[in-house]
Amino acid sequence: MNDVLPAGVERREIDGRERLATRGDPVYGEPTDGEWRAWDPRRSKLGAMFELGMETGLEGGETVLYLGAASGTTASHVADFAGPTYAVEFAARPARDLLSAAEPRPRLFPLLKDARKPETYAHVVEADVDAVVQDVATRGQARVALENRRFLADDGRLLVAIKARSEDVTRDPAAVFAAVREELETGYEILESRRLDEYHADHLGVVARPR
Amino acid sequence: MTDTDGWFAAGDPDDVDALAAAIGDGETDEPRDWPERAVDAGFAADEAGYYDALHEASLVATRAAVEARERADDRQLVHAVRAMDDCRRTANELAERLAEWAGTVDPEAGTGVEYARELAAREPEPGLERVHSLAARVAALADEADDLRAFVERRTPAVAPNLAALAGPVLAARLVSLAGGLESLAKQPSGTVQVLGAEDALFAHLRGHAPSPKHGIIYTHDAVRGTRPEDRGSAARAVAGKLAIAARIDHYSGDYRPELEAELAERIETIQARADDTGGEGGE
């Protein structure tokens, strides 16, 4: 399964069991082994996608736009193995923690912006990024992905975790996922999708590329 | 900066404040190859230099934006109302301690914050300086609580006009505080607003140990407290429903809509009229 991991992400034995890990400054007190820090798939949807063997297309060193960076748990791991990483977060409180994660990472750029309004950061985030990673807990997750397609290179990847409960708490997650997939397909070709329930209840992981 | 310029057009790489301001306020529809353009424009010698400058400017811009947002009015209100409650509670606790102590040296000793104020206003007797000083602290804490209350009463209508009109400024501020901010309150369903402040009872209910709570902090609303126990659930639901709408208007538009108050008053009147109906029919 190791072949699907980008360079800079490894399975290493930390605290007595094999776990995903990246090299970088610890962010929230996660277990470490030397310069390696454990990447907990239960705290990270992208981590779960790797753990479940999804083919993200990431090889390491990419330019990444990360939407919904929150306190920087996953964004910091991404910045550990990727190239320039733009981390967009809308809420002020978690953004304070994101700042701490970004300080020691010279290629992690924190932005307090609304992912639903890409025009407010298109003057900072460069064109043709290799990957858009999206984990936003808001309604209209497909629309956010479509709005941010403008940043993605033609052969780039959209890696998105769809949270059913953010769309509609009362609807069956499967129905929500079907609707979101359909809307995503107006601008993207879905390459792989898989429920992340082992790690995150009622989440769907999707790998897609621009149409 | 024009709409085809990147953030770096705002100044040279040393002018971090201007660059950070451009990151915060700038807008453009389409991204471009900013690193290449910045190098072409002479902003940076190479891509690495560009990214170093961006890292510094994005940290400064985001730190400033985080501080501005956290200093926003509803955050201030949350801190003020929490501080008010802490001051009041602490003053009461210390007043009990004081009453116990003062009772041993003053046969006329009273109780509560009022007695502390009285004692603090007197000339200190020799040998009783510590008791007198403690009374002065209690009085000062109570004064601080009063001042914080006045601040909350003045500020809440500016931050949440509809919520303040419907709930009164202090209850409105407590609801904002319990929800963690006006935006979070605006996103709560009314059933959650109804039980804010009754979390212990709610979780006991969810674990199956207890009936569902009818009301949380909104119990202090006159329309809830003033309704007989049998109808209090209905009153709490009606109040919570209107407060949830008020919070959304306050957060998303900010307009004052006086008709909300009239609608709530009418609904509560209908609910309270049930007592008259049943009272007239049978009685006990």
Short mmCIF file of C-alpha atoms in Angstrom, two decimals:
data_model
loop_
_atom_site.label_atom_id
_atom_site.label_comp_id
_atom_site.label_asym_id
_atom_site.label_seq_id
_atom_site.Cartn_x
_atom_site.Cartn_y
_atom_site.Cartn_z
CA MET A 1 0.00 0.00 0.00
CA ASN A 2 3.06 2.20 0.44
CA ASP A 3 3.14 3.00 -3.26
CA VAL A 4 0.21 5.43 -2.92
CA LEU A 5 1.96 7.57 -0.30
CA PRO A 6 3.69 10.77 -1.44
CA ALA A 7 7.40 11.18 -0.80
CA GLY A 8 7.71 12.61 2.69
CA VAL A 9 4.87 10.52 4.12
CA GLU A 10 5.90 7.20 5.63
CA ARG A 11 4.51 4.42 7.75
CA ARG A 12 6.70 4.31 10.82
CA GLU A 13 6.47 2.61 14.13
CA ILE A 14 5.65 5.28 16.72
CA ASP A 15 4.49 4.42 20.26
CA GLY A 16 4.49 0.73 19.48
CA ARG A 17 2.41 0.64 16.30
CA GLU A 18 2.78 1.52 12.68
CA ARG A 19 1.37 4.92 11.86
CA LEU A 20 1.46 7.48 9.10
CA ALA A 21 4.04 10.16 9.78
CA THR A 22 5.61 13.28 8.28
CA ARG A 23 8.70 15.23 9.20
CA GLY A 24 8.15 18.57 10.90
CA ASP A 25 7.58 20.52 14.11
CA PRO A 26 4.90 18.96 16.32
CA VAL A 27 1.65 20.93 16.28
CA TYR A 28 -0.77 19.66 18.92
CA GLY A 29 1.26 17.31 21.09
CA GLU A 30 1.12 14.33 18.71
CA PRO A 31 3.51 11.41 19.34
CA THR A 32 6.87 11.77 17.62
CA ASP A 33 9.89 9.68 16.76
CA GLY A 34 12.87 11.91 16.25
CA GLU A 35 11.86 14.40 13.58
CA TRP A 36 8.88 12.28 12.49
CA ARG A 37 5.42 13.14 13.83
CA ALA A 38 2.46 10.78 13.80
CA TRP A 39 -0.40 11.68 11.49
CA ASP A 40 -3.64 10.59 13.12
CA PRO A 41 -6.24 9.54 10.52
CA ARG A 42 -8.96 10.08 13.12
CA ARG A 43 -8.13 13.77 13.30
CA SER A 44 -7.53 14.22 9.59
CA LYS A 45 -9.70 13.33 6.61
CA LEU A 46 -6.75 13.40 4.23
CA GLY A 47 -4.86 11.16 6.66
CA ALA A 48 -7.83 8.77 6.55
CA MET A 49 -7.79 8.82 2.74
CA PHE A 50 -4.13 7.76 2.79
CA GLU A 51 -4.74 5.18 5.49
CA LEU A 52 -7.54 3.65 3.37
CA GLY A 53 -5.26 3.43 0.36
CA MET A 54 -7.02 5.98 -1.84
CA GLU A 55 -5.02 7.13 -4.82
CA THR A 56 -4.66 10.84 -4.19
CA GLY A 57 -2.18 11.40 -7.00
CA LEU A 58 0.08 13.30 -4.57
CA GLU A 59 3.77 12.51 -4.96
CA GLY A 60 5.26 15.14 -2.66
CA GLY A 61 6.48 18.66 -3.41
CA GLU A 62 3.16 19.88 -4.88
CA THR A 63 1.78 23.38 -4.66
CA VAL A 64 -1.41 23.05 -2.61
CA LEU A 65 -4.46 25.15 -1.83
CA TYR A 66 -5.96 23.87 1.43
CA LEU A 67 -9.53 24.98 2.14
CA GLY A 68 -10.80 24.67 5.69
CA ALA A 69 -7.44 24.45 7.40
CA ALA A 70 -8.98 24.90 10.90
CA SER A 71 -6.22 24.81 13.53
CA GLY A 72 -3.74 23.41 11.04
CA THR A 73 -3.65 19.76 12.08
CA THR A 74 -3.83 18.38 8.54
CA ALA A 75 -2.53 21.49 6.77
CA SER A 76 0.71 21.19 8.75
CA HIS A 77 1.19 17.58 7.64
CA VAL A 78 0.52 18.64 4.05
CA ALA A 79 3.08 21.43 4.33
CA ASP A 80 5.57 18.87 5.70
CA PHE A 81 5.58 16.86 2.46
CA ALA A 82 4.25 19.32 -0.16
CA GLY A 83 5.68 22.51 -1.61
CA PRO A 84 4.06 25.93 -1.13
CA THR A 85 0.81 25.40 0.79
CA TYR A 86 -1.90 28.06 1.00
CA ALA A 87 -4.10 27.41 4.04
CA VAL A 88 -7.48 29.13 4.02
CA GLU A 89 -9.55 29.20 7.23
CA PHE A 90 -12.63 31.26 7.96
CA ALA A 91 -12.93 31.13 11.77
CA ALA A 92 -10.69 33.35 13.88
CA ARG A 93 -10.24 31.09 16.90
CA PRO A 94 -8.78 28.05 15.10
CA ALA A 95 -6.81 30.40 12.83
CA ARG A 96 -4.86 31.44 15.92
CA ASP A 97 -3.58 27.85 16.22
CA LEU A 98 -3.01 27.71 12.48
CA LEU A 99 -0.62 30.66 12.89
CA SER A 100 1.44 28.65 15.39
CA ALA A 101 1.60 25.72 12.97
CA ALA A 102 2.63 28.07 10.12
CA GLU A 103 5.36 29.95 11.97
CA PRO A 104 8.01 27.20 11.80
CA ARG A 105 6.93 26.13 8.27
CA PRO A 106 8.31 28.65 5.75
CA ARG A 107 6.14 27.36 2.88
CA LEU A 108 2.82 27.31 4.77
CA PHE A 109 0.85 30.52 4.17
CA PRO A 110 -2.12 31.07 6.52
CA LEU A 111 -5.05 33.12 5.22
CA LEU A 112 -8.12 34.16 7.23
CA LYS A 113 -10.56 34.04 4.33
CA ASP A 114 -13.91 32.56 3.34
CA ALA A 115 -13.51 29.60 0.97
CA ARG A 116 -16.88 30.52 -0.56
CA LYS A 117 -15.33 33.79 -1.76
CA PRO A 118 -12.21 32.95 -3.77
CA GLU A 119 -12.01 36.49 -5.14
CA THR A 120 -10.85 37.56 -1.65
CA TYR A 121 -7.68 35.48 -1.93
CA ALA A 122 -7.07 35.10 -5.68
CA HIS A 123 -4.64 38.03 -5.42
CA VAL A 124 -2.48 35.88 -3.08
CA VAL A 125 -2.97 32.26 -4.12
CA GLU A 126 -1.20 31.48 -7.36
CA ALA A 127 -2.80 29.94 -10.45
CA ASP A 128 -2.35 26.30 -11.48
CA VAL A 129 -1.84 24.71 -8.10
CA ASP A 130 -1.29 20.94 -8.22
CA ALA A 131 -3.89 20.07 -5.61
CA VAL A 132 -6.88 21.57 -3.84
CA VAL A 133 -7.53 19.85 -0.52
CA GLN A 134 -10.95 20.70 0.85
CA ASP A 135 -12.40 20.03 4.29
CA VAL A 136 -14.99 22.68 4.97
CA ALA A 137 -17.89 22.13 7.35
CA THR A 138 -20.40 24.30 5.54
CA ARG A 139 -23.41 23.79 3.34
CA GLY A 140 -22.70 23.82 -0.36
CA GLN A 141 -19.46 21.85 -0.23
CA ALA A 142 -19.70 21.00 -3.94
CA ARG A 143 -20.15 24.68 -4.78
CA VAL A 144 -17.02 25.55 -2.78
CA ALA A 145 -15.07 22.99 -4.83
CA LEU A 146 -16.47 24.37 -8.10
CA GLU A 147 -15.75 27.98 -7.10
CA ASN A 148 -12.14 27.08 -6.32
CA ARG A 149 -11.58 25.14 -9.54
CA ARG A 150 -10.09 28.35 -10.98
CA PHE A 151 -6.92 27.76 -8.91
CA LEU A 152 -6.36 24.19 -10.06
CA ALA A 153 -4.05 23.17 -12.89
CA ASP A 154 -5.73 21.23 -15.71
CA ASP A 155 -4.06 18.00 -14.58
CA GLY A 156 -4.39 18.86 -10.87
CA ARG A 157 -6.31 16.97 -8.20
CA LEU A 158 -9.22 17.90 -6.01
CA LEU A 159 -9.08 15.95 -2.73
CA VAL A 160 -12.24 16.63 -0.84
CA ALA A 161 -13.89 15.26 2.29
CA ILE A 162 -17.65 15.72 2.11
CA LYS A 163 -19.33 15.94 5.50
CA ALA A 164 -22.94 14.79 5.15
CA ARG A 165 -24.07 16.51 8.32
CA SER A 166 -22.94 19.90 7.09
CA GLU A 167 -25.20 19.62 4.05
CA ASP A 168 -28.30 18.38 5.82
CA VAL A 169 -28.39 16.69 9.22
CA THR A 170 -31.78 15.12 8.60
CA ARG A 171 -31.08 13.45 5.24
CA ASP A 172 -29.57 10.04 4.76
CA PRO A 173 -25.82 10.52 4.16
CA ALA A 174 -25.92 8.30 1.06
CA ALA A 175 -28.50 10.61 -0.52
CA VAL A 176 -26.44 13.67 0.40
CA PHE A 177 -23.32 12.11 -1.13
CA ALA A 178 -25.17 11.27 -4.35
CA ALA A 179 -26.37 14.86 -4.70
CA VAL A 180 -22.93 16.29 -3.94
CA ARG A 181 -21.26 13.93 -6.43
CA GLU A 182 -23.72 14.93 -9.12
CA GLU A 183 -23.02 18.62 -8.54
CA LEU A 184 -19.25 18.05 -8.42
CA GLU A 185 -19.44 16.30 -11.79
CA THR A 186 -20.54 19.53 -13.47
CA GLY A 187 -16.93 20.69 -13.16
CA TYR A 188 -14.86 17.67 -12.19
CA GLU A 189 -14.33 14.10 -13.21
CA ILE A 190 -14.50 11.89 -10.12
CA LEU A 191 -11.65 9.37 -10.13
CA GLU A 192 -12.34 7.67 -6.83
CA SER A 193 -14.69 8.07 -3.91
CA ARG A 194 -14.91 6.14 -0.68
CA ARG A 195 -16.67 6.54 2.62
CA LEU A 196 -14.31 7.37 5.46
CA ASP A 197 -16.55 5.92 8.18
CA GLU A 198 -13.79 3.84 9.78
CA TYR A 199 -12.22 7.13 10.83
CA HIS A 200 -14.87 9.81 10.29
CA ALA A 201 -18.59 9.04 10.54
CA ASP A 202 -20.72 10.15 7.59
CA HIS A 203 -17.82 11.52 5.51
CA LEU A 204 -17.09 10.75 1.88
CA GLY A 205 -13.58 11.07 0.51
CA VAL A 206 -13.40 12.08 -3.15
CA VAL A 207 -10.48 12.31 -5.57
CA ALA A 208 -11.33 14.26 -8.73
CA ARG A 209 -9.70 16.17 -11.57
CA PRO A 210 -10.98 19.19 -13.49
CA ARG A 211 -13.10 18.55 -16.57
CA MET B 1 -3.38 48.01 -6.67
CA THR B 2 -5.51 47.22 -9.71
CA ASP B 3 -7.60 44.10 -10.05
CA THR B 4 -4.93 42.37 -12.07
CA ASP B 5 -2.23 43.01 -9.47
CA GLY B 6 -1.11 40.53 -6.87
CA TRP B 7 -0.72 41.36 -3.18
CA PHE B 8 2.97 42.18 -3.71
CA ALA B 9 2.14 45.27 -5.80
CA ALA B 10 1.38 47.12 -2.55
CA GLY B 11 4.99 47.77 -1.62
CA ASP B 12 8.56 46.57 -1.52
CA PRO B 13 9.43 43.40 0.39
CA ASP B 14 10.46 45.36 3.51
CA ASP B 15 7.12 47.15 3.79
CA VAL B 16 5.46 44.27 5.63
CA ASP B 17 2.53 46.33 6.95
CA ALA B 18 1.48 47.55 3.50
CA LEU B 19 1.85 44.05 2.08
CA ALA B 20 -0.13 42.53 4.94
CA ALA B 21 -2.90 45.09 4.42
CA ALA B 22 -3.02 44.15 0.73
CA ILE B 23 -3.38 40.46 1.65
CA GLY B 24 -6.23 41.36 3.98
CA ASP B 25 -8.18 43.74 1.76
CA GLY B 26 -7.21 42.94 -1.82
CA GLU B 27 -9.51 41.24 -4.30
CA THR B 28 -9.28 39.89 -7.79
CA ASP B 29 -11.33 37.36 -9.71
CA GLU B 30 -8.67 35.22 -11.29
CA PRO B 31 -5.45 33.91 -9.80
CA ARG B 32 -2.31 34.30 -11.87
CA ASP B 33 1.24 33.05 -11.72
CA TRP B 34 2.09 35.46 -8.92
CA PRO B 35 5.57 34.09 -8.09
CA GLU B 36 6.71 34.56 -11.69
CA ARG B 37 5.13 38.00 -11.97
CA ALA B 38 6.70 39.11 -8.70
CA VAL B 39 10.13 38.06 -9.91
CA ASP B 40 9.56 39.79 -13.29
CA ALA B 41 8.47 42.95 -11.46
CA GLY B 42 11.66 42.91 -9.41
CA PHE B 43 9.79 42.35 -6.13
CA ALA B 44 11.91 39.29 -5.39
CA ALA B 45 15.14 37.93 -6.84
CA ASP B 46 13.73 34.45 -7.27
CA GLU B 47 10.80 32.25 -6.37
CA ALA B 48 12.29 31.32 -3.01
CA GLY B 49 12.61 35.00 -2.10
CA TYR B 50 9.01 35.55 -3.14
CA TYR B 51 7.73 32.73 -0.93
CA ASP B 52 9.82 33.95 2.01
CA ALA B 53 8.21 37.39 1.68
CA LEU B 54 4.75 35.84 1.35
CA HIS B 55 5.26 33.72 4.44
CA GLU B 56 6.14 36.74 6.54
CA ALA B 57 3.36 38.94 5.13
CA SER B 58 0.69 36.22 5.42
CA LEU B 59 1.59 35.63 9.08
CA VAL B 60 1.35 39.36 9.83
CA ALA B 61 -1.89 39.79 7.86
CA THR B 62 -3.58 36.75 9.39
CA ARG B 63 -2.48 37.59 12.93
CA ALA B 64 -3.94 41.11 12.51
CA ALA B 65 -7.17 39.75 11.04
CA VAL B 66 -7.53 37.18 13.85
CA GLU B 67 -7.01 39.89 16.47
CA ALA B 68 -9.50 42.23 14.80
CA ARG B 69 -12.13 39.51 14.62
CA GLU B 70 -11.61 38.39 18.19
CA ARG B 71 -11.83 41.99 19.35
CA ALA B 72 -15.16 42.35 17.57
CA ASP B 73 -18.16 43.55 19.51
CA ASP B 74 -19.80 40.24 20.24
CA ARG B 75 -16.54 38.84 21.62
CA GLN B 76 -16.31 41.86 23.91
CA LEU B 77 -19.84 41.24 25.09
CA VAL B 78 -19.09 37.59 25.84
CA HIS B 79 -16.13 38.53 28.03
CA ALA B 80 -18.06 41.32 29.77
CA VAL B 81 -21.05 39.15 30.69
CA ARG B 82 -18.84 36.30 31.88
CA ALA B 83 -16.79 38.74 33.98
CA MET B 84 -20.01 40.22 35.36
CA ASP B 85 -21.27 36.81 36.48
CA ASP B 86 -17.89 35.91 37.98
CA CYS B 87 -17.70 39.19 39.93
CA ARG B 88 -21.25 38.76 41.23
CA ARG B 89 -20.70 35.15 42.28
CA THR B 90 -17.37 35.90 43.93
CA ALA B 91 -18.80 38.92 45.77
CA ASN B 92 -21.60 36.74 47.16
CA GLU B 93 -19.24 33.98 48.23
CA LEU B 94 -16.89 36.40 49.95
CA ALA B 95 -19.84 38.16 51.58
CA GLU B 96 -20.78 34.84 53.24
CA ARG B 97 -17.23 34.39 54.45
CA LEU B 98 -17.28 37.98 55.75
CA ALA B 99 -20.61 37.51 57.57
CA GLU B 100 -19.22 34.46 59.34
CA TRP B 101 -16.12 36.33 60.43
CA ALA B 102 -17.79 39.61 61.29
CA GLY B 103 -20.41 37.74 63.35
CA THR B 104 -17.66 36.80 65.82
CA VAL B 105 -16.66 40.40 66.52
CA ASP B 106 -19.81 42.45 65.86
CA PRO B 107 -23.08 41.45 67.56
CA GLU B 108 -24.97 43.57 65.03
CA ALA B 109 -23.37 41.84 62.01
CA GLY B 110 -25.66 41.38 59.02
CA THR B 111 -25.24 39.23 55.91
CA GLY B 112 -24.77 39.60 52.21
CA VAL B 113 -23.22 42.24 49.98
CA GLU B 114 -25.35 44.96 51.59
CA TYR B 115 -23.79 44.33 54.98
CA ALA B 116 -20.32 44.34 53.37
CA ARG B 117 -21.04 47.77 51.91
CA GLU B 118 -22.21 49.06 55.32
CA LEU B 119 -19.15 47.72 57.07
CA ALA B 120 -16.83 49.09 54.37
CA ALA B 121 -18.36 52.57 54.77
CA ARG B 122 -17.65 52.64 58.54
CA GLU B 123 -14.52 53.93 60.16
CA PRO B 124 -12.31 50.83 60.71
CA GLU B 125 -12.12 49.81 64.39
CA PRO B 126 -8.69 49.07 65.81
CA GLY B 127 -7.97 45.36 65.64
CA LEU B 128 -10.62 44.77 62.98
CA GLU B 129 -8.66 46.10 60.00
CA ARG B 130 -8.65 42.77 58.14
CA VAL B 131 -12.40 42.34 58.45
CA HIS B 132 -12.92 45.89 57.30
CA SER B 133 -10.56 45.45 54.36
CA LEU B 134 -12.32 42.26 53.25
CA ALA B 135 -15.64 44.12 53.36
CA ALA B 136 -14.14 46.82 51.14
CA ARG B 137 -13.06 44.16 48.59
CA VAL B 138 -16.52 42.63 48.55
CA ALA B 139 -18.07 46.05 48.00
CA ALA B 140 -15.61 46.81 45.21
CA LEU B 141 -16.32 43.50 43.46
CA ALA B 142 -20.04 44.17 43.68
CA ASP B 143 -19.43 47.64 42.23
CA GLU B 144 -17.44 46.10 39.37
CA ALA B 145 -20.31 43.69 38.69
CA ASP B 146 -22.72 46.66 38.59
CA ASP B 147 -20.46 48.56 36.20
CA LEU B 148 -20.09 45.50 33.97
CA ARG B 149 -23.85 45.12 33.95
CA ALA B 150 -24.23 48.76 32.87
CA PHE B 151 -21.67 48.11 30.11
CA VAL B 152 -23.55 45.02 28.95
CA GLU B 153 -26.86 46.89 29.00
CA ARG B 154 -25.38 49.68 26.91
CA ARG B 155 -23.51 47.50 24.42
CA THR B 156 -25.88 44.59 23.75
CA PRO B 157 -28.50 46.67 21.87
CA ALA B 158 -25.75 47.87 19.50
CA VAL B 159 -24.44 44.35 18.85
CA ALA B 160 -27.74 42.45 18.80
CA PRO B 161 -30.68 44.87 18.70
CA ASN B 162 -33.45 42.34 18.17
CA LEU B 163 -32.13 39.86 20.69
CA ALA B 164 -31.72 42.64 23.27
CA ALA B 165 -35.25 43.90 22.65
CA LEU B 166 -36.79 40.43 22.99
CA ALA B 167 -34.70 39.00 25.81
CA GLY B 168 -33.42 42.09 27.60
CA PRO B 169 -29.75 43.01 27.21
CA VAL B 170 -28.35 40.78 29.95
CA LEU B 171 -30.14 37.57 28.95
CA ALA B 172 -29.29 38.36 25.32
CA ALA B 173 -25.61 38.69 26.21
CA ARG B 174 -25.74 35.43 28.23
CA LEU B 175 -27.20 33.59 25.24
CA VAL B 176 -24.46 34.97 22.98
CA SER B 177 -21.92 33.90 25.60
CA LEU B 178 -23.33 30.37 25.98
CA ALA B 179 -23.38 29.89 22.21
CA GLY B 180 -19.82 31.23 21.95
CA GLY B 181 -20.65 34.28 19.81
CA LEU B 182 -23.45 35.89 17.85
CA GLU B 183 -22.68 33.95 14.69
CA SER B 184 -22.79 30.59 16.49
CA LEU B 185 -26.04 31.60 18.18
CA ALA B 186 -27.49 32.59 14.80
CA LYS B 187 -26.67 29.10 13.54
CA GLN B 188 -28.34 27.25 16.42
CA PRO B 189 -31.74 25.68 15.84
CA SER B 190 -34.36 27.04 18.22
CA GLY B 191 -34.51 23.75 20.11
CA THR B 192 -30.88 24.30 21.08
CA VAL B 193 -31.50 27.92 22.06
CA GLN B 194 -34.32 26.65 24.27
CA VAL B 195 -31.94 24.53 26.37
CA LEU B 196 -28.76 26.65 26.29
CA GLY B 197 -27.54 26.78 29.87
CA ALA B 198 -29.22 23.46 30.74
CA GLU B 199 -26.44 21.30 29.33
CA ASP B 200 -26.17 19.08 32.42
CA ALA B 201 -29.88 18.28 32.31
CA LEU B 202 -29.76 17.80 28.55
CA PHE B 203 -26.90 15.31 28.67
CA ALA B 204 -28.53 13.45 31.56
CA HIS B 205 -31.60 13.21 29.31
CA LEU B 206 -29.58 12.02 26.32
CA ARG B 207 -28.00 9.32 28.49
CA GLY B 208 -31.51 8.27 29.42
CA HIS B 209 -31.46 9.31 33.08
CA ALA B 210 -33.84 12.23 32.97
CA PRO B 211 -36.72 13.90 31.17
CA SER B 212 -35.77 16.43 28.50
CA PRO B 213 -35.18 19.91 29.91
CA LYS B 214 -37.85 22.45 28.97
CA HIS B 215 -35.63 25.48 29.28
CA GLY B 216 -32.10 26.61 30.03
CA ILE B 217 -31.08 30.18 30.76
CA ILE B 218 -34.25 31.47 29.05
CA TYR B 219 -36.05 30.43 32.24
CA THR B 220 -35.14 33.94 33.45
CA HIS B 221 -37.28 35.45 30.69
CA ASP B 222 -40.51 36.91 32.12
CA ALA B 223 -42.62 35.14 29.52
CA VAL B 224 -41.27 31.76 30.68
CA ARG B 225 -41.10 32.38 34.42
CA GLY B 226 -44.45 34.16 34.40
CA THR B 227 -46.27 31.22 32.80
CA ARG B 228 -47.74 28.47 34.99
CA PRO B 229 -45.62 25.27 35.12
CA GLU B 230 -47.98 23.20 32.91
CA ASP B 231 -47.56 25.65 30.03
CA ARG B 232 -43.96 26.58 30.63
CA GLY B 233 -42.70 24.17 27.96
CA SER B 234 -44.89 25.86 25.34
CA ALA B 235 -43.79 29.31 26.50
CA ALA B 236 -40.12 28.28 26.42
CA ARG B 237 -40.54 26.93 22.90
CA ALA B 238 -42.22 30.12 21.73
CA VAL B 239 -39.57 32.35 23.33
CA ALA B 240 -36.71 30.23 21.96
CA GLY B 241 -38.23 30.29 18.49
CA LYS B 242 -38.38 34.07 18.41
CA LEU B 243 -34.93 34.46 19.98
CA ALA B 244 -33.42 32.17 17.34
CA ILE B 245 -34.97 34.32 14.61
CA ALA B 246 -33.81 37.51 16.36
CA ALA B 247 -30.24 36.20 16.55
CA ARG B 248 -30.26 35.41 12.82
CA ILE B 249 -31.56 38.86 11.89
CA ASP B 250 -28.99 40.46 14.20
CA HIS B 251 -26.13 38.47 12.72
CA TYR B 252 -27.05 38.48 9.05
CA SER B 253 -28.75 41.85 8.58
CA GLY B 254 -28.55 43.89 11.79
CA ASP B 255 -31.90 45.64 11.17
CA TYR B 256 -34.17 46.24 14.11
CA ARG B 257 -37.59 44.59 13.59
CA PRO B 258 -39.99 45.71 16.32
CA GLU B 259 -42.76 43.41 15.05
CA LEU B 260 -40.92 40.43 16.58
CA GLU B 261 -41.73 41.66 20.06
CA ALA B 262 -45.43 42.07 19.26
CA GLU B 263 -45.56 38.57 17.74
CA LEU B 264 -43.96 37.04 20.82
CA ALA B 265 -46.24 38.97 23.18
CA GLU B 266 -49.29 37.76 21.28
CA ARG B 267 -48.12 34.15 21.32
CA ILE B 268 -47.38 34.24 25.06
CA GLU B 269 -50.77 35.80 25.73
CA THR B 270 -52.43 32.88 23.91
CA ILE B 271 -50.41 30.36 25.91
CA GLN B 272 -51.12 32.06 29.23
CA ALA B 273 -54.83 32.27 28.37
CA ARG B 274 -54.99 28.46 28.63
CA ALA B 275 -54.76 28.88 32.40
CA ASP B 276 -57.93 31.01 32.38
CA ASP B 277 -59.78 28.45 30.25
CA THR B 278 -59.07 25.49 32.48
CA GLY B 279 -59.49 27.61 35.60
CA GLY B 280 -63.00 28.60 34.49
CA GLU B 281 -64.19 25.11 33.59
CA GLY B 282 -63.51 23.02 36.58
CA GLY B 283 -61.14 24.09 39.25
CA GLU B 284 -60.37 21.85 42.19
#
